[in-house]
Structures are given as structure tokens and as C-alpha cells.
């Protein structure tokens, strides 16, 4: 089906994307329900526009339990002035707003994982309608896209900014340049477990320069991780020339996820004992975690072994683990 065959999005913005100045408003998504017959989901949005220049689309809360992005973007939305900008900055601190309000990864309305819902549907669920609006209305406006993620309640990450290996090497190079400019402590050439339906993939297939982050996790933010997000987003705006002055580059260590061997999954549930912490060097074959069966004493733990040399860049966060959970992710330091 071509885009033209789709009905218009039911979402109406209360901001005008072509007006100059700073506008704070909403993406209003009609959502009829028991407690509000003609009610709506009100997704906060800020548009800051001043003259000609590139457009940056900055998003957080794609998953509702990841907080560095929303912190950096609610702060940016209230502080960035039109006179600081050459071009347009579109800020949506909490994309999947129902999930963000509930503090959950997916939407409490329809269980939708926004980052597996692209390209979405204008006549679908609430989450699919949000995806469709980004797909057809917001992404086409953008030159560069920064989508903040963290580990949420179930994962914890070394703080990194990331982009993907792409078929278009020029697009890929511009994305990695922007990752370098973000200047997180780590920069990642990122591999996805399953890229279908992701916002990342939608933006990249449109030819946009797309970068993302994983800045911590455990369902909270720290002073350090929030600071990395705030510093990084300003660096991105400076690097693209939307805000004057060059990026304030810091030290970053480049990491690579070369293949699926970087991921380790639990085959049985239980009590997890971490053997390494984030950032620790790990050798192939080393035990990275033990999983104790919890039904009885006396049984040996299951050992999760590293399938490659590298450093531990992500780990399962809660103390109990289920079969199928991602337990550890190892990345290789790029020399
Ligand atoms: Zn996420």
C-alpha cells in the first residue's frame, strides 16, 4: 500500500511546525474510554524554529521506563531559545506518552511496544497511531534524528551513543560522526537483535542521519547519566550547526558488536549472580553470571559463559531472571 492510500493520521498537533519562535503544545490523539468518552492522549511537544537551517527531531520515552532522554529533553524544551537556533528543533520528550506516565516499557492501553510498531497504522491501536504519526508526519521533516534510550527496568548499560551499520556508507559515516560529536563515554557500532518495526529502521530507510543511546538503566537515571544526556544533545545541535559553536568533544571509547555472539540469554530462570560488572574485561569462555535454581538447595548453578573477548556493556538488572532473558552483552573495544 502506498502512503497515499492510507487515511490521514487522527493525531492533531496544537503547534504549527512552520511558525517561527518557541511553541509548547501537544500531539492530541483521540482516545475514547470509560473515564473520558471524547478524551485524548496529550503528548507534549516543543517546536523551536528560527529561519532556515537543518531540522533536528529529538525524542525520549520511546520506551516509558527509560529516563535520561526525558530529563534532557524536558530541560532542553524549557531552556532553548529561538535566538539560539538556526533551523528547527522538534522535541518530544516522551513519545509513547501512556507508557511514560505508567513508568512501563510498553503502553498500558494496548501493550504496544512503540519501538516495534513502525511504520504503524492510522487506524490501528493507540501505539500504532503514534508510530504512524512519526513515520508520515515527523520523520519526513527531519534531517537528523536523536532517539534516547536506556536499559529500562530490566537492563543496565554502559553509557553509550550508537548508530548502525548501514548499506549507504555515506549515511552511515554521517551517523557515526554525529555519535562521535555526542561524546558519550562510549560510542557503539550497534547490532540489533531484531530491527523489524523499529523507529531506528524507519528513520534510516528514509535516509535520515539517525543516532540513538543506551545511557544506563534499572528504571531510573543517575546524576552522571542525566548529565551525559544533557551534554550530548547540545553537542548534537552544535555539530549540526543548529546551535552555534562546535561540539565540546570529550574522550569516547569506540565499541563494536560484531555478531550475535555478543548476546547471552538465560535458558532457565532463577537467582542471578553477576560475576563481572559493566565495563569489566571478559575473556571468551569466562563465566559472566551464574543462575541458581531457587526451588531447592544443593543444586549447582547454571553458568553463563562469554562467547567472545570484550567488555561487559550490558547486563540483566533485576535480581531474578527468567528463561529467555538477555543476561549479558559483550562488546569489543575498537583499537
Ligand atoms: Zn528503549
Coordinates of C-alpha atoms and ligand atoms in Angstrom, one line a residue:
X1 CA 0.0 0.0 0.0
X2 CA 1.4 3.4 -0.9
X3 CA 1.3 6.3 1.7
X4 CA -1.4 8.0 -0.3
X5 CA -3.8 5.1 0.2
X6 CA -3.6 5.5 4.0
X7 CA -6.2 7.6 5.7
X8 CA -4.9 10.8 7.5
X9 CA -3.5 10.5 11.0
X10 CA -6.1 11.0 13.7
X11 CA -3.4 13.0 15.7
X12 CA -3.6 16.7 15.5
X13 CA -0.7 18.9 16.7
X14 CA -1.5 22.1 18.6
X15 CA 1.8 23.6 17.3
X16 CA 2.5 24.9 13.8
X17 CA 5.7 23.3 12.5
X18 CA 6.3 26.2 10.1
X19 CA 5.9 29.1 12.6
X20 CA 9.0 31.0 13.9
X21 CA 9.8 31.1 17.6
X22 CA 9.2 28.7 20.5
X23 CA 5.9 26.8 20.8
X24 CA 5.0 24.4 23.6
X25 CA 2.0 22.2 22.8
X26 CA 0.7 18.7 22.2
X27 CA 0.1 16.0 19.7
X28 CA -3.5 15.3 20.5
X29 CA -4.6 11.7 19.9
X30 CA -8.3 11.0 20.3
X31 CA -8.8 8.1 22.8
X32 CA -12.3 7.3 23.8
X33 CA -12.5 5.4 27.0
X34 CA -14.6 4.7 30.2
X35 CA -13.3 7.7 32.1
X36 CA -13.3 10.1 29.2
X37 CA -15.8 9.5 26.4
X38 CA -14.4 12.1 24.0
X39 CA -10.9 12.1 25.6
X40 CA -7.5 12.3 24.1
X41 CA -3.9 11.3 24.8
X42 CA -1.9 14.6 25.0
X43 CA 1.7 14.0 24.0
X44 CA 3.9 17.0 24.9
X45 CA 5.9 18.6 22.1
X46 CA 8.0 21.7 21.7
X47 CA 9.0 23.3 18.3
X48 CA 11.8 25.8 18.3
X49 CA 12.3 27.4 14.8
X50 CA 14.4 30.3 13.7
X51 CA 15.0 30.9 10.0
X52 CA 16.5 28.4 7.6
X53 CA 18.7 25.5 8.6
X54 CA 18.5 21.8 9.3
X55 CA 15.8 20.2 11.4
X56 CA 16.6 18.0 14.4
X57 CA 14.0 15.6 15.7
X58 CA 14.8 14.8 19.4
X59 CA 12.9 12.1 21.1
X60 CA 12.8 10.3 24.5
X61 CA 10.3 8.0 26.2
X62 CA 10.0 5.7 23.1
X63 CA 10.1 3.1 26.0
X64 CA 8.3 4.5 29.0
X65 CA 10.7 3.4 31.7
X66 CA 13.9 5.0 30.4
X67 CA 14.6 8.4 31.9
X68 CA 17.8 10.1 30.7
X69 CA 16.2 11.2 27.4
X70 CA 13.1 12.7 29.0
X71 CA 15.2 14.5 31.6
X72 CA 17.5 16.0 28.9
X73 CA 14.6 16.9 26.6
X74 CA 12.1 18.4 29.2
X75 CA 15.1 20.5 30.2
X76 CA 16.1 21.5 26.7
X77 CA 12.4 22.3 25.7
X78 CA 12.1 24.9 28.5
X79 CA 15.6 26.4 28.1
X80 CA 16.5 26.5 24.4
X81 CA 15.6 30.0 23.0
X82 CA 14.7 30.7 19.3
X83 CA 17.6 33.1 19.0
X84 CA 20.0 30.3 20.0
X85 CA 18.8 28.3 17.0
X86 CA 19.4 28.3 13.2
X87 CA 16.8 25.9 11.8
X88 CA 14.3 23.9 13.6
X89 CA 14.3 21.7 16.7
X90 CA 11.4 19.4 17.3
X91 CA 11.4 18.0 20.9
X92 CA 9.2 15.1 22.0
X93 CA 10.5 14.1 25.5
X94 CA 8.0 11.2 25.9
X95 CA 7.0 9.6 22.6
X96 CA 5.0 6.7 24.0
X97 CA 3.3 9.0 26.5
X98 CA 0.9 6.5 28.0
X99 CA 3.9 4.2 28.7
X100 CA 5.9 7.0 30.1
X101 CA 3.1 8.1 32.5
X102 CA 2.7 4.5 33.7
X103 CA 6.5 4.0 34.1
X104 CA 6.5 0.9 31.8
X105 CA 8.3 -0.1 28.7
X106 CA 5.1 -0.7 26.7
X107 CA 1.8 1.1 26.7
X108 CA -0.8 0.2 29.4
X109 CA -3.5 0.9 26.8
X110 CA -2.7 -1.7 24.2
X111 CA 0.6 -3.3 25.4
X112 CA 2.2 -1.7 22.4
X113 CA 6.0 -1.5 22.2
X114 CA 6.4 1.7 20.2
X115 CA 9.8 0.7 19.0
X116 CA 8.4 -2.5 17.4
X117 CA 5.3 -0.8 15.9
X118 CA 6.8 1.1 12.9
X119 CA 5.5 2.0 10.3
X120 CA 2.3 2.0 12.4
X121 CA -1.2 2.4 11.3
X122 CA -3.6 5.4 11.3
X123 CA -6.5 3.1 12.0
X124 CA -4.6 0.8 14.5
X125 CA -4.1 0.8 18.2
X126 CA -3.0 3.9 20.2
X127 CA 0.6 2.9 19.9
X128 CA 0.3 2.2 16.2
X129 CA -1.2 5.6 15.7
X130 CA 1.7 7.2 17.4
X131 CA 4.2 5.3 15.2
X132 CA 2.2 6.2 12.1
X133 CA 2.4 9.9 13.0
X134 CA 6.1 9.8 13.4
X135 CA 6.5 7.8 10.2
X136 CA 4.4 10.1 8.0
X137 CA 4.5 13.5 9.7
X138 CA 7.6 14.0 11.8
X139 CA 10.4 11.9 10.3
X140 CA 9.9 13.4 6.8
X141 CA 10.6 16.8 8.3
X142 CA 13.9 15.8 10.0
X143 CA 17.4 15.9 8.7
X144 CA 18.8 14.4 11.8
X145 CA 17.1 12.2 14.4
X146 CA 18.3 11.5 18.0
X147 CA 16.3 8.9 19.9
X148 CA 17.3 8.4 23.5
X149 CA 17.1 5.0 25.1
X150 CA 18.4 3.4 28.3
X151 CA 18.0 -0.1 29.8
X152 CA 14.7 0.5 31.4
X153 CA 13.7 -1.7 34.4
X154 CA 15.2 -4.9 33.1
X155 CA 18.6 -3.9 31.7
X156 CA 21.6 -1.8 32.6
X157 CA 24.1 -0.4 30.1
X158 CA 27.5 1.3 30.0
X159 CA 26.6 4.8 28.8
X160 CA 26.9 4.9 25.0
X161 CA 25.7 6.7 22.0
X162 CA 25.2 4.5 18.9
X163 CA 24.5 4.2 15.2
X164 CA 24.0 1.2 13.0
X165 CA 26.0 -0.3 10.1
X166 CA 24.1 0.8 7.0
X167 CA 24.1 -0.2 3.3
X168 CA 24.5 3.5 2.4
X169 CA 28.1 4.2 3.6
X170 CA 27.8 8.0 3.3
X171 CA 24.7 7.9 5.5
X172 CA 26.5 5.6 7.9
X173 CA 29.6 7.8 8.1
X174 CA 27.5 10.9 8.9
X175 CA 25.7 9.0 11.6
X176 CA 29.0 7.8 13.2
X177 CA 30.3 11.4 13.0
X178 CA 27.2 12.5 15.0
X179 CA 27.8 9.7 17.5
X180 CA 31.4 11.0 18.0
X181 CA 30.1 14.5 18.4
X182 CA 27.5 13.4 21.1
X183 CA 30.6 12.4 23.0
X184 CA 29.3 9.9 25.5
X185 CA 31.9 7.9 27.5
X186 CA 31.4 5.1 25.0
X187 CA 30.4 5.1 21.3
X188 CA 28.9 2.0 19.7
X189 CA 28.6 0.4 16.3
X190 CA 25.4 -1.2 17.2
X191 CA 23.8 -4.5 16.2
X192 CA 20.1 -5.1 16.9
X193 CA 18.6 -8.4 17.9
X194 CA 15.5 -7.7 15.8
X195 CA 15.4 -4.5 13.8
X196 CA 11.9 -5.0 12.3
X197 CA 9.4 -2.4 13.3
X198 CA 12.0 -0.1 15.0
X199 CA 11.9 3.7 14.8
X200 CA 15.6 3.4 14.0
X201 CA 14.9 1.4 10.9
X202 CA 12.1 3.7 9.8
X203 CA 14.4 6.7 10.0
X204 CA 17.3 5.0 8.4
X205 CA 15.2 3.7 5.5
X206 CA 14.1 7.3 4.9
X207 CA 17.8 8.3 4.5
X208 CA 17.9 10.2 7.8
X209 CA 21.0 10.6 9.9
X210 CA 19.8 8.6 12.9
X211 CA 21.6 8.1 16.3
X212 CA 20.4 6.6 19.5
X213 CA 21.7 6.0 23.0
X214 CA 21.8 3.5 25.8
X215 CA 22.7 5.6 28.9
X216 CA 22.1 3.4 31.9
X217 CA 19.1 1.6 33.1
X218 CA 17.4 -0.1 36.0
X219 CA 14.3 2.1 35.6
X220 CA 16.0 5.3 36.9
X221 CA 18.7 7.8 36.0
X222 CA 21.8 8.9 37.9
X223 CA 23.3 12.4 38.1
X224 CA 26.1 11.2 35.8
X225 CA 23.8 9.5 33.2
X226 CA 21.4 12.5 33.1
X227 CA 24.5 14.8 32.6
X228 CA 25.7 12.7 29.7
X229 CA 22.3 13.1 28.0
X230 CA 22.1 16.8 28.5
X231 CA 25.7 17.4 27.3
X232 CA 25.2 15.0 24.4
X233 CA 22.1 16.6 23.0
X234 CA 23.7 20.1 23.0
X235 CA 26.7 18.6 21.2
X236 CA 24.5 17.2 18.5
X237 CA 22.8 20.5 18.0
X238 CA 26.2 22.3 17.8
X239 CA 27.7 19.7 15.5
X240 CA 24.8 20.1 13.0
X241 CA 25.1 23.9 13.1
X242 CA 21.6 24.4 14.6
X243 CA 23.3 25.9 17.7
X244 CA 26.4 28.0 17.3
X245 CA 29.8 26.7 18.4
X246 CA 31.4 23.3 17.8
X247 CA 30.7 20.2 19.8
X248 CA 32.6 20.0 23.1
X249 CA 34.2 16.7 22.4
X250 CA 35.4 14.6 25.3
X251 CA 37.0 11.2 25.5
X252 CA 35.0 8.4 24.0
X253 CA 35.9 4.8 23.6
X254 CA 34.5 3.1 20.4
X255 CA 32.9 -0.3 20.8
X256 CA 31.6 -2.8 18.3
X257 CA 29.0 -5.5 18.5
X258 CA 30.4 -7.7 15.7
X259 CA 27.8 -10.5 15.6
X260 CA 25.1 -12.3 17.6
X261 CA 27.8 -13.9 19.8
X262 CA 27.8 -10.7 21.8
X263 CA 24.4 -11.6 23.4
X264 CA 23.9 -14.2 26.1
X265 CA 20.4 -15.4 27.1
X266 CA 19.2 -17.4 30.1
X267 CA 17.9 -20.9 29.2
X268 CA 16.4 -21.3 32.7
X269 CA 15.1 -18.9 35.3
X270 CA 16.5 -18.4 38.8
X271 CA 18.6 -16.1 41.0
X272 CA 21.3 -14.4 39.1
X273 CA 24.8 -13.8 40.5
X274 CA 26.8 -11.3 38.4
X275 CA 30.5 -12.3 38.1
X276 CA 31.5 -9.1 36.2
X277 CA 30.3 -5.5 36.4
X278 CA 29.7 -3.2 33.5
X279 CA 33.0 -2.1 31.8
X280 CA 34.9 -5.1 33.1
X281 CA 37.1 -7.0 30.6
X282 CA 35.8 -10.5 29.8
X283 CA 37.6 -13.4 28.0
X284 CA 35.8 -15.9 25.8
X285 CA 34.7 -18.9 27.9
X286 CA 34.7 -16.9 31.1
X287 CA 31.7 -17.3 33.4
X288 CA 29.9 -13.9 33.3
X289 CA 26.9 -14.9 35.5
X290 CA 25.6 -17.8 37.5
X291 CA 21.9 -18.6 37.7
X292 CA 20.9 -20.6 40.8
X293 CA 17.7 -22.7 40.7
X294 CA 15.6 -21.3 43.5
X295 CA 13.3 -24.3 44.2
X296 CA 15.7 -26.2 46.4
X297 CA 19.2 -26.1 47.9
X298 CA 22.0 -28.3 46.8
X299 CA 21.6 -27.8 43.0
X300 CA 24.5 -26.4 41.1
X301 CA 24.0 -23.0 39.3
X302 CA 23.9 -22.7 35.6
X303 CA 26.9 -20.9 34.2
X304 CA 26.5 -18.3 31.5
X305 CA 29.8 -18.1 29.6
X306 CA 31.1 -15.3 27.3
X307 CA 31.2 -16.3 23.7
X308 CA 33.8 -13.7 22.8
X309 CA 36.5 -11.5 24.2
X310 CA 35.5 -7.9 25.1
X311 CA 34.0 -5.8 27.8
X312 CA 30.6 -6.2 29.5
X313 CA 28.4 -3.4 28.0
X314 CA 25.0 -4.5 29.3
X315 CA 23.6 -6.8 31.9
X316 CA 20.2 -8.1 33.2
X317 CA 19.2 -5.7 36.0
X318 CA 16.7 -7.4 38.4
X319 CA 18.0 -10.0 40.8
X320 CA 15.8 -12.8 39.4
X321 CA 16.0 -13.9 35.8
X322 CA 13.6 -15.8 33.5
X323 CA 14.2 -18.2 30.7
X324 CA 14.8 -16.2 27.5
X325 CA 16.0 -13.0 29.3
X326 CA 19.1 -11.3 27.9
X327 CA 21.7 -11.8 30.7
X328 CA 24.8 -10.1 29.3
X329 CA 26.0 -8.2 26.2
X330 CA 29.7 -8.1 25.4
X331 CA 31.3 -5.5 23.0
X332 CA 34.7 -5.3 21.5
X333 CA 36.9 -2.2 22.0
X334 CA 37.8 -0.8 18.6
X335 CA 41.5 0.0 18.6
Ligands
LIG1 ZN1 14.5 1.7 24.9

